[in-house]
Short mmCIF file of C-alpha atoms in Angstrom, two decimals:
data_model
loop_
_atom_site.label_atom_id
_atom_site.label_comp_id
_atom_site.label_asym_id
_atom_site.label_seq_id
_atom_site.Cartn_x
_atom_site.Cartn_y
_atom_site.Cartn_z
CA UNK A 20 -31.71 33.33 19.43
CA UNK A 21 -35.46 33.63 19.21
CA UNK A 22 -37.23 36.71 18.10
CA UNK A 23 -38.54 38.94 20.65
CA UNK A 24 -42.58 38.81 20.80
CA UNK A 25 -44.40 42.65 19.86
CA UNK A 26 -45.41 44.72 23.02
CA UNK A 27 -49.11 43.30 23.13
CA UNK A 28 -49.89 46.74 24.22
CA UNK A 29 -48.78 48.40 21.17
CA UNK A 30 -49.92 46.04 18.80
CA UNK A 31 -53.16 46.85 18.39
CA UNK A 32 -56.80 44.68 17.85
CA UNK A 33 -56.62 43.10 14.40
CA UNK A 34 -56.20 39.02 14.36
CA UNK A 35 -55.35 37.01 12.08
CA UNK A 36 -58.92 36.00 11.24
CA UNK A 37 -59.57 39.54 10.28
CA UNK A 38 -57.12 39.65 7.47
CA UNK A 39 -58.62 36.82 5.93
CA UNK A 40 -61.68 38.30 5.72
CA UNK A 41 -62.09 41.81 5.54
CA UNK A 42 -65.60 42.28 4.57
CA UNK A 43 -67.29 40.44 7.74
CA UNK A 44 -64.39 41.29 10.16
CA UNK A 45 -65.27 45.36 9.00
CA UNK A 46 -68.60 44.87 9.83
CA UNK A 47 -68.03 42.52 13.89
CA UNK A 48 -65.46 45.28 14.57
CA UNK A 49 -66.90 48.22 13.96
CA UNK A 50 -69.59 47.94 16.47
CA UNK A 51 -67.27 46.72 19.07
CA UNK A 52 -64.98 49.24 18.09
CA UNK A 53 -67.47 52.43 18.94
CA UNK A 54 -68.88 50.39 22.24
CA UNK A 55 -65.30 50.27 23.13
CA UNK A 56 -64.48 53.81 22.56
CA UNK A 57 -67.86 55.41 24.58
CA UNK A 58 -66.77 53.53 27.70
CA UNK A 59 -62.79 54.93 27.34
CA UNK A 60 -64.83 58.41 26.63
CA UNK A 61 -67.24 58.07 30.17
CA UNK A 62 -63.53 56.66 32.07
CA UNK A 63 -62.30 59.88 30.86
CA UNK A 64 -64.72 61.89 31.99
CA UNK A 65 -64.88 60.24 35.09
CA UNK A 66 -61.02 60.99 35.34
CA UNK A 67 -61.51 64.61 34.93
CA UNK A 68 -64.04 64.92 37.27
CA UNK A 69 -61.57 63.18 39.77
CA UNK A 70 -59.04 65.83 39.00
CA UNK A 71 -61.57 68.70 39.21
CA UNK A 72 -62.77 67.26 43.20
CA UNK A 73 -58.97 66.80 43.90
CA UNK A 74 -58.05 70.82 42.95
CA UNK A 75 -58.86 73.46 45.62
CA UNK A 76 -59.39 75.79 42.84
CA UNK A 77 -62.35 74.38 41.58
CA UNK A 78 -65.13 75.36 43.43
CA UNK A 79 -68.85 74.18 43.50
CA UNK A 80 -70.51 76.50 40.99
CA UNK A 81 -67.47 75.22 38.42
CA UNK A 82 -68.46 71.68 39.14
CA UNK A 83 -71.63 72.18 38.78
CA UNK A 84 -71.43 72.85 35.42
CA UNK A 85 -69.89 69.59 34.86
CA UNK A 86 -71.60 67.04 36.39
CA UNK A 87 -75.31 67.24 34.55
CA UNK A 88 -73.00 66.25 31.53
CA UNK A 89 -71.19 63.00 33.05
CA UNK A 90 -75.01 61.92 34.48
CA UNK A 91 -75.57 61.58 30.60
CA UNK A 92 -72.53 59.53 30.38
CA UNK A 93 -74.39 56.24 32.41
CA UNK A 94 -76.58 55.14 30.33
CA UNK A 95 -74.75 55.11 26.83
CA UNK A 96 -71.86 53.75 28.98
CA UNK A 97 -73.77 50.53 30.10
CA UNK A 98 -75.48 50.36 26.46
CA UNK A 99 -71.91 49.78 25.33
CA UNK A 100 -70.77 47.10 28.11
CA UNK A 101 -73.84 45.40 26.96
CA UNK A 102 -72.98 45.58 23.53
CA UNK A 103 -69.35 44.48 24.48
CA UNK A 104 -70.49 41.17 26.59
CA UNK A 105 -73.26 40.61 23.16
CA UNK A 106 -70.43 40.39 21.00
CA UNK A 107 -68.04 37.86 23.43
CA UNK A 108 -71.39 35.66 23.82
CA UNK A 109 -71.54 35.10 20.13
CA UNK A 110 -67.80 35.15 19.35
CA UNK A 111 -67.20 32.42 22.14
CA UNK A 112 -67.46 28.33 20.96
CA UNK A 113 -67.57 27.64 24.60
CA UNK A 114 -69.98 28.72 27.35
CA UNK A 115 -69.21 32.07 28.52
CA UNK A 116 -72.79 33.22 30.18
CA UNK A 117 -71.14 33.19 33.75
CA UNK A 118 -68.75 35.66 33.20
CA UNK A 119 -70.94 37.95 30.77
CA UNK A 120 -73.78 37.57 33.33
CA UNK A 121 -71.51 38.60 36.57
CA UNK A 122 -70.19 41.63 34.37
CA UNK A 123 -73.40 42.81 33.17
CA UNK A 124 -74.94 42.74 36.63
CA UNK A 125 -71.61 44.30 38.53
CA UNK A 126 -71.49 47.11 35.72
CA UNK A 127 -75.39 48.09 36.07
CA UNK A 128 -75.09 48.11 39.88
CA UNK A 129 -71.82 50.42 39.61
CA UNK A 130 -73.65 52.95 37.14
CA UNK A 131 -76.71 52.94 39.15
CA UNK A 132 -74.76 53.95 42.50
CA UNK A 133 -72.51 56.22 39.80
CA UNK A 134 -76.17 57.88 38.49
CA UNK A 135 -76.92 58.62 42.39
CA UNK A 136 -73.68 60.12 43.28
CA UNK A 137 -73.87 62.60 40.50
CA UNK A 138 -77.59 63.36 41.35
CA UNK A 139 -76.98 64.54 44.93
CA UNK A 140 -74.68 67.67 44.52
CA UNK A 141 -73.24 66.59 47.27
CA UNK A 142 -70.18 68.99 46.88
CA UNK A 143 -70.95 71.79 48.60
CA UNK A 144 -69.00 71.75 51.78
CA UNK A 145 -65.66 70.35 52.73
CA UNK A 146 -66.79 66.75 54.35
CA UNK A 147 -69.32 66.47 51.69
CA UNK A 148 -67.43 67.10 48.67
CA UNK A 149 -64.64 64.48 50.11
CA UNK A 150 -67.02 61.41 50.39
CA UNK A 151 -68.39 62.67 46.69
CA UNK A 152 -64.98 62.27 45.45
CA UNK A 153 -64.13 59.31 46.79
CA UNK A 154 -67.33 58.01 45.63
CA UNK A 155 -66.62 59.07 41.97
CA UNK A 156 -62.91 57.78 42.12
CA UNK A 157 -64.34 54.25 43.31
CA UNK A 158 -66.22 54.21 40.46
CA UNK A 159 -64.22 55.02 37.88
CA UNK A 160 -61.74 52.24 38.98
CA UNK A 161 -64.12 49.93 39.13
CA UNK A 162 -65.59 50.60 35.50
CA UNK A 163 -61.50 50.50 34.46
CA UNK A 164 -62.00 46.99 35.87
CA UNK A 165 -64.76 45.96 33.81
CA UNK A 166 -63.22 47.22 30.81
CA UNK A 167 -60.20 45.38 31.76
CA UNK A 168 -61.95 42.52 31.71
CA UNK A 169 -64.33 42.98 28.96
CA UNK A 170 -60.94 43.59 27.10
CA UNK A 171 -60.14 40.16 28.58
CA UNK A 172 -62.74 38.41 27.27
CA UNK A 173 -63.12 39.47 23.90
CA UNK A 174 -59.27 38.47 23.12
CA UNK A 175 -60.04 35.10 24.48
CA UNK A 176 -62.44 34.77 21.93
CA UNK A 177 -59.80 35.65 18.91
CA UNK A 178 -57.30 33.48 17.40
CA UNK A 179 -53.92 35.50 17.60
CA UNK A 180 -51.62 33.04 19.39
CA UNK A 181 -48.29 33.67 18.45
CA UNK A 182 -45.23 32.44 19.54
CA UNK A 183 -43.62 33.26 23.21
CA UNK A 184 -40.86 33.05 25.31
CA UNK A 185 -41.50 33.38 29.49
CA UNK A 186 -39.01 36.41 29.54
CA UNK A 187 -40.27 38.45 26.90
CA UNK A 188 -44.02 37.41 28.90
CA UNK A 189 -42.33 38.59 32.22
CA UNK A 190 -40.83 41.52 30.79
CA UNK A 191 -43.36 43.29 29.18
CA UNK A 192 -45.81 42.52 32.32
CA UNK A 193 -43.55 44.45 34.55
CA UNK A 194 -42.94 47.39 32.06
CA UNK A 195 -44.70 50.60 33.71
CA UNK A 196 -48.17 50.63 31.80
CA UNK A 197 -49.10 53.27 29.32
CA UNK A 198 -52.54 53.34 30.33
CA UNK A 199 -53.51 55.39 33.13
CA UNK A 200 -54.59 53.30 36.35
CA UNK A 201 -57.24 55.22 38.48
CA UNK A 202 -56.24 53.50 42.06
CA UNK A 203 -52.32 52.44 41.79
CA UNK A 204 -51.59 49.53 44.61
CA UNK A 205 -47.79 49.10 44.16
CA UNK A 206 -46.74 45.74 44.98
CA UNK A 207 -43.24 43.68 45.12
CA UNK A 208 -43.16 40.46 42.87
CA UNK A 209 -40.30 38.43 43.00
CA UNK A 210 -39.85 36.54 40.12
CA UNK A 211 -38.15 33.34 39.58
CA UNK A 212 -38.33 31.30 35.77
CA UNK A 213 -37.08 28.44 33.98
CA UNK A 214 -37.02 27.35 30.63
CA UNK A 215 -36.05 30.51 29.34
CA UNK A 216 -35.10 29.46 25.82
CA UNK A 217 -38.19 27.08 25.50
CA UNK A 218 -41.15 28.96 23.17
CA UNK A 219 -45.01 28.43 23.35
CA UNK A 220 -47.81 28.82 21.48
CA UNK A 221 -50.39 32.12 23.71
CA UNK A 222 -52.39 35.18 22.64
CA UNK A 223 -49.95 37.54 24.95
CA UNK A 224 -53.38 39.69 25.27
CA UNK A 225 -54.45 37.08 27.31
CA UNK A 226 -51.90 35.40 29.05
CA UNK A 227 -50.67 38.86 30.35
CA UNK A 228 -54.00 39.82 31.75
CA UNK A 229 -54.49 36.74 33.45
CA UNK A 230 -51.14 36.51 35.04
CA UNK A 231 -51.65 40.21 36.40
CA UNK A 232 -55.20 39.42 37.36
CA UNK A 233 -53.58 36.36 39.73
CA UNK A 234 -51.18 38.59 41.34
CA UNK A 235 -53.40 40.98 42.38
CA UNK A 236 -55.94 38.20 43.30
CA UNK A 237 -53.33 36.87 45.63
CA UNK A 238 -52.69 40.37 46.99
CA UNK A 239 -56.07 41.09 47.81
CA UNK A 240 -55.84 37.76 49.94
CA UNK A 241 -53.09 39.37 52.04
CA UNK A 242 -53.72 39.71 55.46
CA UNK A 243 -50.89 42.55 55.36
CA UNK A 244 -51.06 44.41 52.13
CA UNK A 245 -46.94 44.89 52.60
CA UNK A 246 -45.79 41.33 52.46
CA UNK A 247 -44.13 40.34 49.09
CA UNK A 248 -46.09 38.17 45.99
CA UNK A 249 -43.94 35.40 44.76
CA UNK A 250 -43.94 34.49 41.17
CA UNK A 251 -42.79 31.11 40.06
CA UNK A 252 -42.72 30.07 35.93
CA UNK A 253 -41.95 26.69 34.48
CA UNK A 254 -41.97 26.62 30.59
CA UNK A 255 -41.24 23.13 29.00
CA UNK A 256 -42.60 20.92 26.21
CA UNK A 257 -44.01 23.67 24.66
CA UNK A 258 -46.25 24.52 27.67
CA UNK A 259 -46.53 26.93 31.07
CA UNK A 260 -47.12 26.91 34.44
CA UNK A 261 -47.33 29.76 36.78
CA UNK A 262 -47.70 29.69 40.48
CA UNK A 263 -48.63 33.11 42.41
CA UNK A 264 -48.28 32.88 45.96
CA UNK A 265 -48.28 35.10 49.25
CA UNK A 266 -46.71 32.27 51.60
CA UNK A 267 -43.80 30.76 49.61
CA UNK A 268 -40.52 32.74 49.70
CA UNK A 269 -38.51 31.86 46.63
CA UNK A 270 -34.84 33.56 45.32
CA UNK A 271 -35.51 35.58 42.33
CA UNK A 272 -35.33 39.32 40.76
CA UNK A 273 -37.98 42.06 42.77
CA UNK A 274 -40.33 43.88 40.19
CA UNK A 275 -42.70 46.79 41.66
CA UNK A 276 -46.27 46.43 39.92
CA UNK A 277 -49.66 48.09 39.31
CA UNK A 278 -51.93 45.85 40.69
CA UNK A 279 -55.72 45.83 38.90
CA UNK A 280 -58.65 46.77 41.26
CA UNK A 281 -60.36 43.38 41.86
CA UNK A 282 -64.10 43.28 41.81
CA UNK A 283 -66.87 40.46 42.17
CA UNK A 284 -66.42 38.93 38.54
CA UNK A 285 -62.83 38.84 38.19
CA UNK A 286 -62.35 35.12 39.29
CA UNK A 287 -65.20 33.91 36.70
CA UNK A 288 -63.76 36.29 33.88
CA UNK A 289 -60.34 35.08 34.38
CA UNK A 290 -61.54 31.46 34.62
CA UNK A 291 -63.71 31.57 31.89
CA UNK A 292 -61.12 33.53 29.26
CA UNK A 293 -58.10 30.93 30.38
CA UNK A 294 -60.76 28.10 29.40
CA UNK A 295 -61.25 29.98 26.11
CA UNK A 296 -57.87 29.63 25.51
CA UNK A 297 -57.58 26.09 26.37
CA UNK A 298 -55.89 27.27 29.67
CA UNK A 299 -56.74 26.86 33.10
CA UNK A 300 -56.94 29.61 35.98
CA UNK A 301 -56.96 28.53 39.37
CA UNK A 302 -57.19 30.14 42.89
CA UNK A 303 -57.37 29.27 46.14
CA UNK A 304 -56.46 30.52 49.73
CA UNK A 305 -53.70 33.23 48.64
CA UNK A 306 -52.24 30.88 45.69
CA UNK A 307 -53.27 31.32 41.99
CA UNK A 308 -51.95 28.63 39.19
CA UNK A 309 -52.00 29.25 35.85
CA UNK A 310 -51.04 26.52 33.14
CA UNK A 311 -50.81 26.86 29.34
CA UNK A 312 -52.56 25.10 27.45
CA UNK A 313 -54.43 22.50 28.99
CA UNK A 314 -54.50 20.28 26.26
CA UNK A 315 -51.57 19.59 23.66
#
């Protein structure tokens, strides 16, 4: 029996290359550290201003007297994805300016149309104060996206493989998250593996990511948001392959799962962290392939 792989989400940010040296890992993860905690602070905000616009007991004069404080919220917030995308460009042996350059430009333009929605007051009637909400709840889950991805990229750039088995992989990506998701999109995966007893070499804060990013890649390419995602694994010779599709029925167990919002940068962030990794990611007309490694 092999032993069962730690929860990635519970096992915190510290690699193995930190260990060995504490003095100049203190000093790379501290900075990213604070960046990383001033975005979770403005997607908190953001969150309670959702709640606020969502109860009928909150009138205007209440939210006014929180909004002036999340318009100060935008520009440390973008400051820190800045920072964040800094630190994966000189982590990263490989080029990464694609991604960082589609996530810098999607996060300004999302924080400029977040600055304008909290400038215009415009809750003070019924109609009004619905498109302002909706407004503010697009943009929070599209800042969770860049997070997620941000998140994404910085792992790729650490060495913290460890060894895996597909159904511990499989099991903790269809474990109910612990992290709040700002627009839940419930879809049915059916899953079918082999090579269950067969282990591999993956940072599981990677691999995870990317396989949830395909699925709701290939769900976003439905033409009707009901139809199932199938989810095929192969793990042999120390490898895996995954294949996502929309079109392929296969026999297998049904899963319900969060899907991630998908915005503009997604593909090149989940292409460019699998290539960190020495992985591929690969989509195309409703089907996304993901093999790991690429090289032996």
């Amino acid at each position: 029996m092999h032993q069962p792989a730690t929860d990635p989400r519970l096992s915190g940010g510290v690699t193995l290359d930190d260990a060995r040296s504490p003095v100049e890992s203190s000093a790379r993860i501290a900075p990213l550290a604070e960046s990383r905690g001033i975005v979770r602070d403005a997607l908190a905000a953001i969150g309670n201003l959702e709640h606020l616009l969502k109860s009928p007991r909150v009138g205007p004069r209440a939210l006014a007297q929180v909004i002036p404080g999340l318009r100060g919220l935008c520009d440390p917030l973008l400051a820190s994805v800045h920072q964040m995308l800094a630190h994966v460009r000189v982590s990263s042996e490989l080029p990464v300016e694609g991604a960082c350059d589609e996530l810098a430009t999607f996060a300004t333009t999302v924080c400029d149309r977040l600055r304008v929605s909290l400038a215009s007051n415009a809750a003070t009637d019924a109609r009004s104060r619905l498109a302002f909400e909706s407004s503010i709840v697009y943009a929070g889950a599209e800042l969770n996206s860049v997070l997620q991805l941000l998140d994404l990229l910085i792992r790729a750039t650490e060495r913290s493989d460890t060894e895996l088995h597909i159904d511990e992989v499989l099991s903790v990506l269809f474990t109910p998250a612990v992290r709040p998701i700002v627009l839940r999109q419930p879809i049915t995966v059916v899953v079918s593996y082999t090579g269950e007893g067969t282990g591999f070499e993956a940072n599981p804060h990677v691999l995870i990511p990317l396989v949830s990013t395909g699925i709701a890649m290939v769900h976003a390419a439905q033409a009707a948001q009901e139809d199932r995602i199938f989810l095929s694994a192969v793990c042999q010779d120390d490898s895996l392959m995954v294949a996502i599709c929309n079109d392929c029925p296969i026999p297998g167990n049904a899963h319900v799962f969060d899907s991630p919002l998908i915005i503009p940068p997604t593909l090149e962030c989940a292409r460019t962290a699998a290539n960190l990794v020495s992985g591929t990611f690969e989509a195309d007309l409703g089907r996304v392939v993901i093999c790991w490694p690429r090289h032996h």
